[in-house]
Amino acid sequence: MTTAELWRQNQGRNSVAVEATGELPSGFPAHLRRRRFAGLGTVAGLALLLLALLLMAVHGVAAAHDDDPDDSEDEVRIVGVVLSAPPGADGIGIWSVAADGITYTVQVNSETKFHDDVVPGVGQRVRVDGQLLEPGLLLAHELRLESQDGSDEDDEWHGLLLSTPAGGTGQGLWVIQIGQGATLTATADANTRFDPADLSQFVPGIWVEIRGTLLPDSTVLASRIRMDEYEAGEVVVRLQPDAISSTVANRYGLVARSTLLADAHIYLLASPDDENEVSLVDLLRQDPDVVWAELNYVNSVPESEGYKTWGWGDRSDEYINQYAFEQVGLPAVSAYYTGTGILVAVLDTGVDLQHPALVDRLQLPGLDVVSGDTVPQDEGPPPGGAPGLAWGHGTHVAGIVARLAPGSRILPVRVLDANGRGNTFLLAYAIEWAVDQGADVINLSLGTPYNSQVLQEAIQAAIDRGVVVVAAAGNSNTDTPQYPAAYADVLAVTAVDGANRKASFANYGWVDLAAPGVGITSTVIGPEGHGYGSWSGTSMAAPFVSGGAALVRTKLAQPSAAPGGRAGVLAVAGRLRESARPLDAYDAQYGDKLGGLLDLEAALLEQEPVPLELRLFIPWIQR
């Protein structure tokens, strides 16, 4: 089986509702993923299709024709791409059509009708209605040219764009990375739609979505290529208190799929037409029953320097004793504060639930909003398939929290797939769920460039209930804000290297704190099972601060109860920011743009008062 076929099998598994292995919370979003095509998509589905075709050939049983009630029982329909066609203009002869991974031989004679008298050409999508003569052989009664714009017959892939065709037309070969060591090649032709139309925006390194048909050679004939900025066919709305969601949805031909916060009247609406989401949002914003409307934006693991492993096994001295923990002053405080009684929710790709370093630290059941169950396992590839680009990311993040605050409990919540992709609606849902489970701290080593209203409201509601929210600042080496890190009262964390200089990839300028984020050793899951490995990124820096926040919450609870609600959050955040170590002396260019290095010793241990004359010359001013 080819890499592309295995990937498609894995996508198919994740793209339908998965039977829950535990009791799901009330109101759980039922859609999760959805298919964009009418045919069978998995290898198992193809086997069932072949079996059905054999039964049809033997018993004369076939699907009923949708348009003609008088069809005979052996009438079937396929939708696919023309691989070869007769040379004559009348189309009479032998055709080859690829549909659902099967190549059909289609006989066309003088009795065959071409819809609107249009004879399709090679590479075009067609619908064939006809008689099944034997498995894989059809006698065509009608050929119809189908839509080429990404309609329901298309499959879809998401990945990092590696290369585009030369020439400026977009026509030619596109290559995307869909897993570790796995690529997908797609052919764009004159019928392919590009979104945006300005092809200069398609630069290597961005995430894209490709829709089209998987051909027998495991390449894809693309019907639509777009930047992967938001979920197709979905919008998120907040309705007026007296508005009825079904009424508003029906007004625009939509379906109310899921409710985020019933008391906030926030809904996910789905459209059968997934080509005009932006126009639909503009239209909904003019409706008096709608408070706000937005796209369901994609969020993801920030791009990093890459994944590197250094060893495997049940224990790692480098994990326990690495210098990064000395950088933040952990050895000085670990005998006094461990985060006992604090629950830290890690919203990520899931966690290796059986990792020896984590198994006794997890609070289960967790939640998996990607697969739709209560087992948030950091999932690997299907048998023989390629692992996702972010496989092990959540396990790595959880390991850092566990080392910083060994007395805390970790609540694993899977909000990103193995490639590190999710969306703002499901993330907001997961935040609300984690708060309801009693989370004291939420770690978000993920982000999006889009300012999402639903995500902002979910986070502000969490902070109002006393939850400290920590988020990675992003790895684009820019001062452009990333969300949710840039939201008010969220602790935005950037990364420094072992010399306390800004990491080459780290964002800067608007952040609150800095923490180690280069070559950090932590727990991982990989091809050899449970182990330890190093990873770089602001994703690694954020859990240093989340673990630190757990320790400070323990500190503030002694000897009397800490302030609750938002005041408690501000107390924790304020102590971490005010005790941070200035970085000007380490990094002349960026030192004043990194927010100060996390310093647990200064935040947690009582220090002698600084003489007044020295306090007058503090060289760093909190922004």
XYZ file of C-alpha atoms in Angstrom:
623
model
C 0.000 0.000 0.000
C 1.367 3.433 -0.889
C 2.057 6.242 1.581
C -0.754 8.330 0.151
C -3.220 5.449 0.441
C -2.192 4.798 4.032
C -2.550 8.470 4.822
C -5.968 8.510 3.233
C -6.914 5.500 5.348
C -5.803 7.316 8.467
C -7.621 10.479 7.435
C -10.740 8.456 6.831
C -10.516 7.018 10.314
C -10.273 10.461 11.815
C -12.824 12.033 9.507
C -15.902 10.197 10.694
C -17.521 9.986 14.081
C -15.528 7.533 16.189
C -17.315 5.347 18.712
C -16.512 6.667 22.151
C -14.612 4.415 24.535
C -15.969 6.312 27.499
C -18.872 8.520 28.397
C -18.723 11.779 26.472
C -19.615 15.075 28.108
C -23.032 16.505 27.396
C -23.121 18.670 24.284
C -19.912 17.277 22.822
C -19.484 18.471 19.206
C -20.670 15.512 17.185
C -19.223 16.505 13.822
C -15.494 16.663 14.654
C -14.260 15.763 11.173
C -16.309 15.151 8.087
C -15.809 13.732 4.642
C -16.009 15.951 1.558
C -16.908 13.195 -0.866
C -19.714 10.811 -1.556
C -17.745 7.628 -2.254
C -16.060 5.225 0.142
C -12.737 6.601 1.383
C -10.885 3.966 3.401
C -9.229 0.795 2.277
C -11.869 -1.155 4.190
C -14.489 0.830 2.329
C -12.940 -0.085 -1.004
C -13.021 -3.757 -0.022
C -16.707 -3.460 0.783
C -17.297 -1.716 -2.520
C -15.574 -4.504 -4.441
C -17.636 -7.082 -2.582
C -20.791 -5.163 -3.407
C -19.834 -5.019 -7.081
C -19.328 -8.780 -7.142
C -22.720 -9.330 -5.585
C -24.266 -6.962 -8.108
C -22.722 -8.869 -10.971
C -23.994 -12.221 -9.653
C -27.421 -11.223 -8.459
C -28.193 -8.234 -10.627
C -28.540 -5.930 -7.621
C -27.552 -2.272 -8.051
C -28.161 1.143 -6.642
C -31.307 2.884 -7.758
C -30.824 5.754 -10.194
C -31.684 9.044 -8.505
C -33.267 10.682 -11.529
C -35.173 7.885 -13.234
C -37.675 5.772 -11.235
C -37.865 3.258 -14.099
C -34.187 2.266 -13.962
C -33.472 -1.434 -14.124
C -32.011 -3.206 -11.124
C -28.501 -3.372 -12.635
C -28.134 0.383 -12.968
C -25.139 1.843 -11.100
C -23.480 5.241 -10.775
C -19.840 6.166 -10.357
C -18.219 9.573 -10.060
C -14.564 9.898 -10.947
C -11.842 11.292 -13.173
C -11.338 10.442 -16.842
C -7.950 8.766 -17.309
C -8.365 8.018 -21.016
C -11.010 8.603 -23.670
C -11.600 7.617 -27.317
C -10.020 9.950 -29.896
C -13.263 10.673 -31.749
C -15.323 13.794 -31.100
C -18.447 11.685 -30.562
C -16.934 9.942 -27.520
C -17.864 6.472 -28.717
C -15.464 3.755 -27.611
C -13.676 2.636 -24.460
C -13.142 5.053 -21.563
C -11.090 4.622 -18.393
C -12.471 6.329 -15.266
C -10.872 6.361 -11.778
C -13.436 6.478 -8.970
C -12.865 5.789 -5.261
C -9.454 4.301 -5.984
C -10.760 1.859 -8.603
C -10.128 2.168 -12.342
C -13.278 1.328 -14.316
C -13.530 0.431 -17.990
C -16.545 2.246 -19.443
C -18.090 1.283 -22.773
C -19.769 4.135 -24.679
C -21.912 3.426 -27.739
C -24.360 5.326 -29.965
C -27.113 4.884 -27.351
C -25.099 6.626 -24.641
C -26.329 10.112 -23.786
C -23.879 12.942 -23.099
C -25.529 15.457 -20.789
C -25.961 18.824 -22.519
C -24.148 17.238 -25.490
C -20.824 17.859 -23.743
C -18.174 15.171 -24.258
C -15.750 15.312 -21.286
C -12.009 15.159 -21.733
C -9.105 13.482 -19.999
C -8.563 14.793 -16.454
C -12.123 16.013 -16.035
C -14.534 14.739 -13.414
C -17.522 12.807 -14.732
C -20.592 11.030 -13.463
C -21.345 7.774 -15.241
C -24.756 6.090 -15.025
C -24.913 2.686 -16.632
C -25.161 -1.070 -16.434
C -22.641 -3.142 -14.525
C -21.590 -5.890 -16.931
C -18.965 -7.361 -14.615
C -16.827 -6.034 -11.769
C -14.995 -2.962 -13.053
C -16.806 -2.916 -16.434
C -19.697 -0.547 -17.159
C -21.912 0.013 -20.175
C -22.618 3.764 -20.011
C -26.159 5.030 -20.448
C -25.248 8.637 -19.611
C -22.051 10.629 -19.071
C -22.249 13.948 -17.286
C -19.471 16.456 -16.694
C -19.310 17.048 -12.932
C -18.306 20.175 -11.022
C -14.566 20.790 -10.747
C -14.775 23.239 -7.861
C -14.298 21.023 -4.831
C -17.791 19.573 -4.534
C -18.857 16.751 -2.252
C -17.097 14.099 -4.333
C -13.679 15.418 -3.324
C -11.344 14.067 -0.687
C -9.058 16.453 1.164
C -5.529 16.571 2.546
C -3.792 19.096 4.803
C -0.057 19.616 4.936
C 2.958 21.903 4.772
C 3.573 23.285 1.305
C 6.976 22.167 0.020
C 6.947 23.262 -3.626
C 4.753 24.849 -6.282
C 4.889 24.833 -10.099
C 6.924 27.404 -11.952
C 5.324 29.791 -14.416
C 2.876 31.717 -12.259
C -0.315 29.949 -13.439
C -0.395 27.380 -10.641
C -0.779 24.593 -13.177
C 1.560 21.686 -12.600
C 2.808 19.718 -9.622
C 2.253 20.785 -6.016
C 3.995 18.889 -3.214
C 2.934 18.980 0.433
C 4.264 17.208 3.512
C 1.503 15.196 5.184
C 3.582 13.382 7.787
C 7.113 12.726 8.961
C 8.873 11.594 5.792
C 5.615 11.437 3.809
C 4.641 13.730 0.946
C 1.679 14.050 -1.385
C 1.923 15.228 -4.990
C -1.067 16.943 -6.582
C -1.587 18.059 -10.162
C -3.333 21.374 -10.741
C -4.824 22.064 -14.160
C -6.981 24.710 -15.817
C -9.994 23.522 -13.796
C -8.310 23.829 -10.387
C -9.572 26.643 -8.186
C -7.044 28.551 -6.065
C -7.987 30.391 -2.882
C -6.694 33.042 -2.708
C -6.411 33.732 -6.412
C -3.145 35.607 -5.780
C -0.732 32.707 -6.191
C 2.168 34.702 -4.756
C 0.725 34.008 -1.303
C 1.405 30.288 -1.699
C 4.942 30.127 -0.378
C 6.733 27.039 0.939
C 6.227 26.506 4.662
C 2.563 27.529 4.909
C -0.239 25.074 5.604
C -2.516 24.309 2.671
C -5.587 22.219 1.982
C -5.787 20.260 -1.267
C -9.043 18.766 -2.465
C -9.328 16.369 -5.318
C -9.319 12.757 -6.418
C -6.742 10.151 -5.451
C -5.566 8.551 -8.678
C -4.265 4.992 -9.102
C -0.649 6.224 -9.079
C -1.257 7.732 -5.584
C -1.100 11.304 -6.833
C -4.046 13.662 -6.617
C -5.878 15.529 -9.329
C -6.617 18.797 -7.511
C -9.971 20.506 -7.841
C -9.203 23.152 -5.207
C -6.045 24.347 -3.454
C -6.407 26.854 -0.663
C -4.469 28.220 2.279
C -5.494 26.251 5.361
C -6.753 29.219 7.369
C -10.218 28.061 8.420
C -12.531 25.070 8.291
C -14.458 24.850 5.051
C -18.237 25.104 5.319
C -18.279 26.216 8.974
C -19.011 29.487 10.754
C -19.226 30.321 14.448
C -21.868 32.715 15.745
C -23.049 34.218 18.991
C -26.792 34.823 18.942
C -28.950 37.281 20.825
C -30.419 35.792 24.039
C -33.913 35.521 22.550
C -32.792 34.116 19.185
C -33.444 30.474 18.276
C -30.466 28.786 16.666
C -32.497 26.587 14.308
C -34.461 29.600 13.077
C -31.320 31.575 12.303
C -29.675 28.560 10.684
C -32.679 27.801 8.475
C -32.761 31.412 7.349
C -29.462 30.871 5.539
C -29.776 27.202 4.661
C -27.413 26.173 7.468
C -27.416 23.454 10.108
C -26.743 24.176 13.791
C -24.163 21.472 14.496
C -22.883 22.136 18.000
C -23.277 24.427 20.970
C -20.220 25.779 22.720
C -21.600 27.638 25.703
C -25.352 27.284 26.039
C -25.555 30.273 28.353
C -23.526 32.378 25.911
C -25.551 31.365 22.836
C -22.459 30.399 20.852
C -23.036 27.920 18.028
C -21.174 26.206 15.226
C -23.185 26.413 12.003
C -22.450 24.266 8.948
C -23.167 25.052 5.322
C -23.550 22.546 2.486
C -21.868 25.152 0.278
C -18.295 25.363 1.524
C -17.108 27.759 -1.142
C -18.421 31.055 0.266
C -17.657 31.052 3.981
C -16.348 34.627 4.009
C -19.465 35.993 2.287
C -21.648 33.995 4.658
C -19.944 35.541 7.685
C -20.469 39.022 6.242
C -24.142 38.239 5.708
C -24.633 36.868 9.235
C -23.035 39.948 10.763
C -25.864 42.033 9.332
C -28.553 39.867 10.960
C -30.102 41.511 14.047
C -30.303 38.100 15.753
C -26.507 37.703 15.511
C -24.153 39.390 17.997
C -21.043 38.333 16.095
C -20.035 35.837 13.429
C -16.628 34.546 12.357
C -14.859 31.760 10.513
C -13.837 28.622 12.376
C -10.134 29.394 12.240
C -7.427 26.747 12.163
C -4.929 26.663 15.010
C -1.826 24.538 15.165
C 1.430 23.698 16.829
C 3.873 26.510 16.023
C 6.558 25.680 13.489
C 9.800 24.822 15.261
C 13.387 23.884 14.601
C 12.266 20.305 14.255
C 12.111 17.155 16.250
C 15.303 15.485 17.439
C 15.593 12.396 19.625
C 18.669 11.479 21.587
C 17.711 8.226 23.285
C 14.993 5.829 24.354
C 14.260 4.023 27.594
C 12.299 4.099 30.825
C 14.356 6.848 32.479
C 16.500 9.788 31.470
C 19.022 11.509 33.703
C 19.286 14.312 31.162
C 15.540 14.891 31.457
C 15.797 15.209 35.228
C 19.055 17.124 35.500
C 19.224 19.303 32.384
C 20.560 22.841 32.673
C 17.259 24.415 31.586
C 15.817 23.792 35.052
C 18.770 25.592 36.640
C 18.148 28.527 34.287
C 14.748 29.117 35.861
C 15.877 28.520 39.476
C 14.033 25.230 40.041
C 16.662 23.491 42.242
C 16.408 26.255 44.855
C 12.660 25.834 45.318
C 11.940 22.170 44.606
C 12.320 21.196 48.256
C 9.652 23.708 49.293
C 7.071 23.843 46.501
C 5.924 21.020 44.224
C 2.485 22.151 43.101
C 0.602 19.702 45.305
C -3.147 20.031 44.857
C -2.865 21.935 41.567
C -4.425 20.609 38.343
C -2.680 21.621 35.094
C -4.601 20.982 31.871
C -2.407 20.339 28.822
C -4.402 21.033 25.638
C -2.318 19.598 22.827
C -1.909 16.491 20.629
C -2.742 14.285 23.600
C -0.363 12.523 25.969
C 1.300 9.109 26.010
C -1.036 7.717 28.671
C 1.332 4.847 29.529
C 4.614 6.756 29.696
C 6.423 5.658 32.892
C 7.244 9.259 33.814
C 3.624 10.386 33.418
C 1.322 7.466 34.119
C 1.005 8.231 37.849
C 0.649 11.957 37.247
C -2.383 11.991 34.960
C -5.933 12.781 35.983
C -8.163 10.546 33.867
C -10.415 10.306 32.034
C -9.346 13.182 29.867
C -10.970 14.329 26.640
C -10.204 13.883 22.943
C -12.164 16.355 20.814
C -10.383 15.187 17.647
C -11.508 11.558 17.715
C -14.538 12.127 19.919
C -13.794 10.020 22.991
C -12.373 10.256 26.493
C -8.970 8.713 25.728
C -6.612 11.569 24.736
C -3.759 9.357 23.558
C -0.913 11.030 21.652
C -1.637 8.988 18.528
C 0.949 7.533 16.190
C 0.577 6.456 12.562
C -1.587 3.631 11.234
C 0.280 0.346 10.611
C 2.905 0.982 7.945
C 1.955 4.656 7.650
C 3.873 7.858 8.240
C 3.753 9.505 11.681
C 2.237 12.960 11.921
C 4.435 16.039 12.015
C 3.466 16.756 15.640
C 3.320 13.214 17.009
C 4.619 13.304 20.593
C 4.274 17.079 20.974
C 1.721 16.920 23.783
C 3.685 14.199 25.586
C 6.796 16.389 25.465
C 4.920 19.399 26.839
C 3.332 17.355 29.643
C 6.745 16.048 30.678
C 8.056 19.568 31.224
C 5.082 20.433 33.447
C 5.604 17.198 35.378
C 9.253 18.037 36.053
C 8.596 21.639 37.109
C 5.668 20.810 39.406
C 6.022 17.148 40.425
C 3.223 17.377 42.975
C 0.637 18.619 40.499
C -1.815 16.538 38.494
C -1.968 16.758 34.684
C -5.286 16.730 32.816
C -4.657 15.628 29.198
C -6.953 17.075 26.521
C -6.406 16.288 22.836
C -7.308 19.290 20.681
C -4.795 18.801 17.819
C -4.393 15.901 15.416
C -1.099 14.118 14.829
C -0.075 16.863 12.402
C -0.722 19.499 15.061
C -3.899 20.855 13.450
C -7.105 21.913 15.189
C -9.661 24.719 15.112
C -10.787 27.511 17.377
C -14.282 26.167 18.065
C -13.059 22.813 19.355
C -10.271 24.525 21.295
C -12.780 26.840 22.957
C -14.967 23.852 23.792
C -11.989 22.040 25.327
C -11.027 25.086 27.416
C -14.531 25.263 28.834
C -14.461 21.531 29.572
C -11.093 21.761 31.341
C -12.345 24.604 33.526
C -15.382 22.517 34.473
C -13.028 19.701 35.544
C -11.353 22.023 38.017
C -8.203 23.026 36.125
C -6.111 25.633 37.937
C -3.705 26.221 35.038
C -4.195 25.651 31.288
C -1.183 25.243 28.987
C -1.676 26.124 25.301
C 1.442 25.330 23.265
C -0.372 26.232 20.064
C -1.626 29.273 18.237
C -3.199 31.007 15.289
C -2.565 34.395 13.632
C -6.308 35.098 13.718
C -8.041 36.991 16.505
C -10.946 34.650 17.215
C -13.929 35.930 19.165
C -15.035 32.473 20.318
C -11.551 31.649 21.590
C -11.190 35.004 23.329
C -14.528 34.647 25.112
C -13.730 31.108 26.253
C -10.362 32.206 27.646
C -11.733 35.273 29.389
C -14.454 33.109 30.960
C -11.747 30.743 32.201
C -9.736 33.605 33.711
C -12.872 34.986 35.369
C -13.214 31.597 37.071
C -9.677 31.791 38.415
C -7.763 29.723 35.847
C -4.253 30.811 34.849
C -3.861 30.520 31.063
C -0.363 30.188 29.589
C 0.280 30.226 25.829
C 3.231 29.937 23.458
C 4.140 33.177 21.699
C 4.981 31.485 18.384
C 8.028 30.630 16.326
C 7.957 33.099 13.446
C 10.759 35.408 14.674
C 8.425 38.381 14.467
C 6.773 40.940 16.715
C 3.356 40.189 15.194
C 0.958 38.976 17.902
C -0.269 35.392 17.908
C -3.418 34.172 19.598
C -4.353 33.080 22.213
C -1.044 34.306 23.671
C -1.845 37.945 22.836
C -5.183 38.035 24.682
C -5.469 40.138 27.837
C -4.268 38.448 31.048
C -2.899 35.391 29.212
C 0.755 34.752 30.043
C 2.522 34.905 26.671
C 5.806 32.978 26.703
C 8.724 33.242 24.301
C 11.891 31.132 24.178
C 15.562 31.697 25.006
C 18.572 29.449 24.483
C 21.029 28.181 27.079
C 22.862 31.525 27.080
C 19.629 33.446 27.841
C 19.502 34.939 24.361
C 16.387 34.998 22.224
C 15.945 31.744 20.347
C 16.384 32.349 16.631
C 12.783 31.363 15.882
C 11.051 33.002 18.857
C 8.506 35.831 18.623
C 9.151 38.947 20.687
C 8.032 42.449 21.612
C 4.581 41.849 23.110
C 5.319 38.875 25.354
C 5.219 38.566 29.153
C 7.925 36.054 30.000
C 10.778 34.051 28.530
C 11.802 30.487 29.369
C 14.189 27.881 27.942
C 13.025 26.579 24.570
C 16.048 25.224 22.676
C 16.959 21.547 22.790
C 14.688 20.799 25.734
C 14.711 17.149 26.816
C 11.398 15.694 27.914
C 9.107 12.713 27.609
C 8.181 11.525 24.115
C 6.441 8.692 22.357
C 7.849 7.474 19.080
C 8.586 4.482 16.866
C 10.445 2.731 19.698
C 7.748 3.400 22.277
C 8.105 5.437 25.466
C 11.257 7.481 25.754
C 12.864 10.877 25.980
C 13.863 13.323 23.300
C 14.726 16.948 22.652
C 12.532 19.496 20.927
C 12.813 23.245 20.330
C 10.145 25.925 20.242
C 8.083 28.345 22.293
C 5.859 25.300 22.781
C 8.565 24.003 25.118
C 8.985 27.331 26.903
C 5.294 27.686 27.771
C 5.100 24.620 30.089
C 8.024 25.979 32.114
C 5.755 28.893 32.983
C 2.708 26.657 33.468
C 4.681 24.559 35.924
C 5.910 27.738 37.590
C 2.338 29.020 37.842
C 1.376 25.797 39.626
C 4.139 26.403 42.182
C 3.143 30.042 42.703
C -0.494 29.052 43.228
C 0.730 26.760 46.007
C 2.768 29.622 47.476
C -0.111 32.094 47.418
C -2.403 29.597 49.142
C -0.157 29.750 52.224
C -0.836 30.687 54.950
C -4.273 31.951 53.934
C -6.493 31.334 50.932
C -5.408 32.998 47.716
C -7.736 35.495 46.056
C -10.224 33.851 43.740
C -11.439 34.564 40.224
C -9.581 36.972 38.002
C -7.893 38.574 41.010
C -6.213 35.261 41.788
C -5.010 34.918 38.219
C -3.587 38.424 38.254
C -1.826 37.704 41.547
C -0.069 34.661 40.086
C 0.780 36.395 36.807
C 1.967 39.505 38.600
C 4.348 37.584 40.837
C 5.854 35.715 37.891
C 6.319 38.887 35.836
C 7.634 41.058 38.660
C 10.196 38.467 39.739
C 11.432 37.758 36.197
C 15.113 38.327 35.520
C 15.976 41.150 33.069
C 17.657 39.892 29.909
C 19.310 43.090 28.683
C 22.751 41.962 29.819
C 22.447 38.704 27.879
C 20.867 39.920 24.649
C 21.561 43.517 23.656
C 19.258 43.403 20.627
C 16.194 41.712 22.080
C 16.724 41.710 25.854
C 14.101 44.374 26.517
C 11.584 42.692 24.180
C 11.380 39.291 25.866
C 9.562 40.174 29.080
C 12.181 38.814 31.470
C 13.387 35.262 32.214
C 11.261 33.071 34.480
C 12.920 33.058 37.915
C 11.258 30.641 40.334
C 13.700 31.333 43.128
C 12.831 35.029 43.092
C 9.104 34.320 42.744
C 8.841 31.795 45.563
C 11.554 32.428 48.160
C 11.522 35.445 50.406
C 14.450 37.748 49.688
C 16.112 40.402 51.775
C 14.737 43.877 50.924
C 16.732 45.634 48.205
C 18.299 48.890 49.466
C 16.468 51.956 48.222
C 19.507 53.439 46.505
C 19.851 50.310 44.385
C 16.164 50.179 43.513
C 16.504 53.585 41.891
C 18.713 52.116 39.166
C 16.770 49.074 38.061
C 17.687 48.818 34.339
C 14.505 47.064 33.183
C 10.999 48.449 33.098
C 7.996 46.151 32.856
C 6.006 46.967 29.735
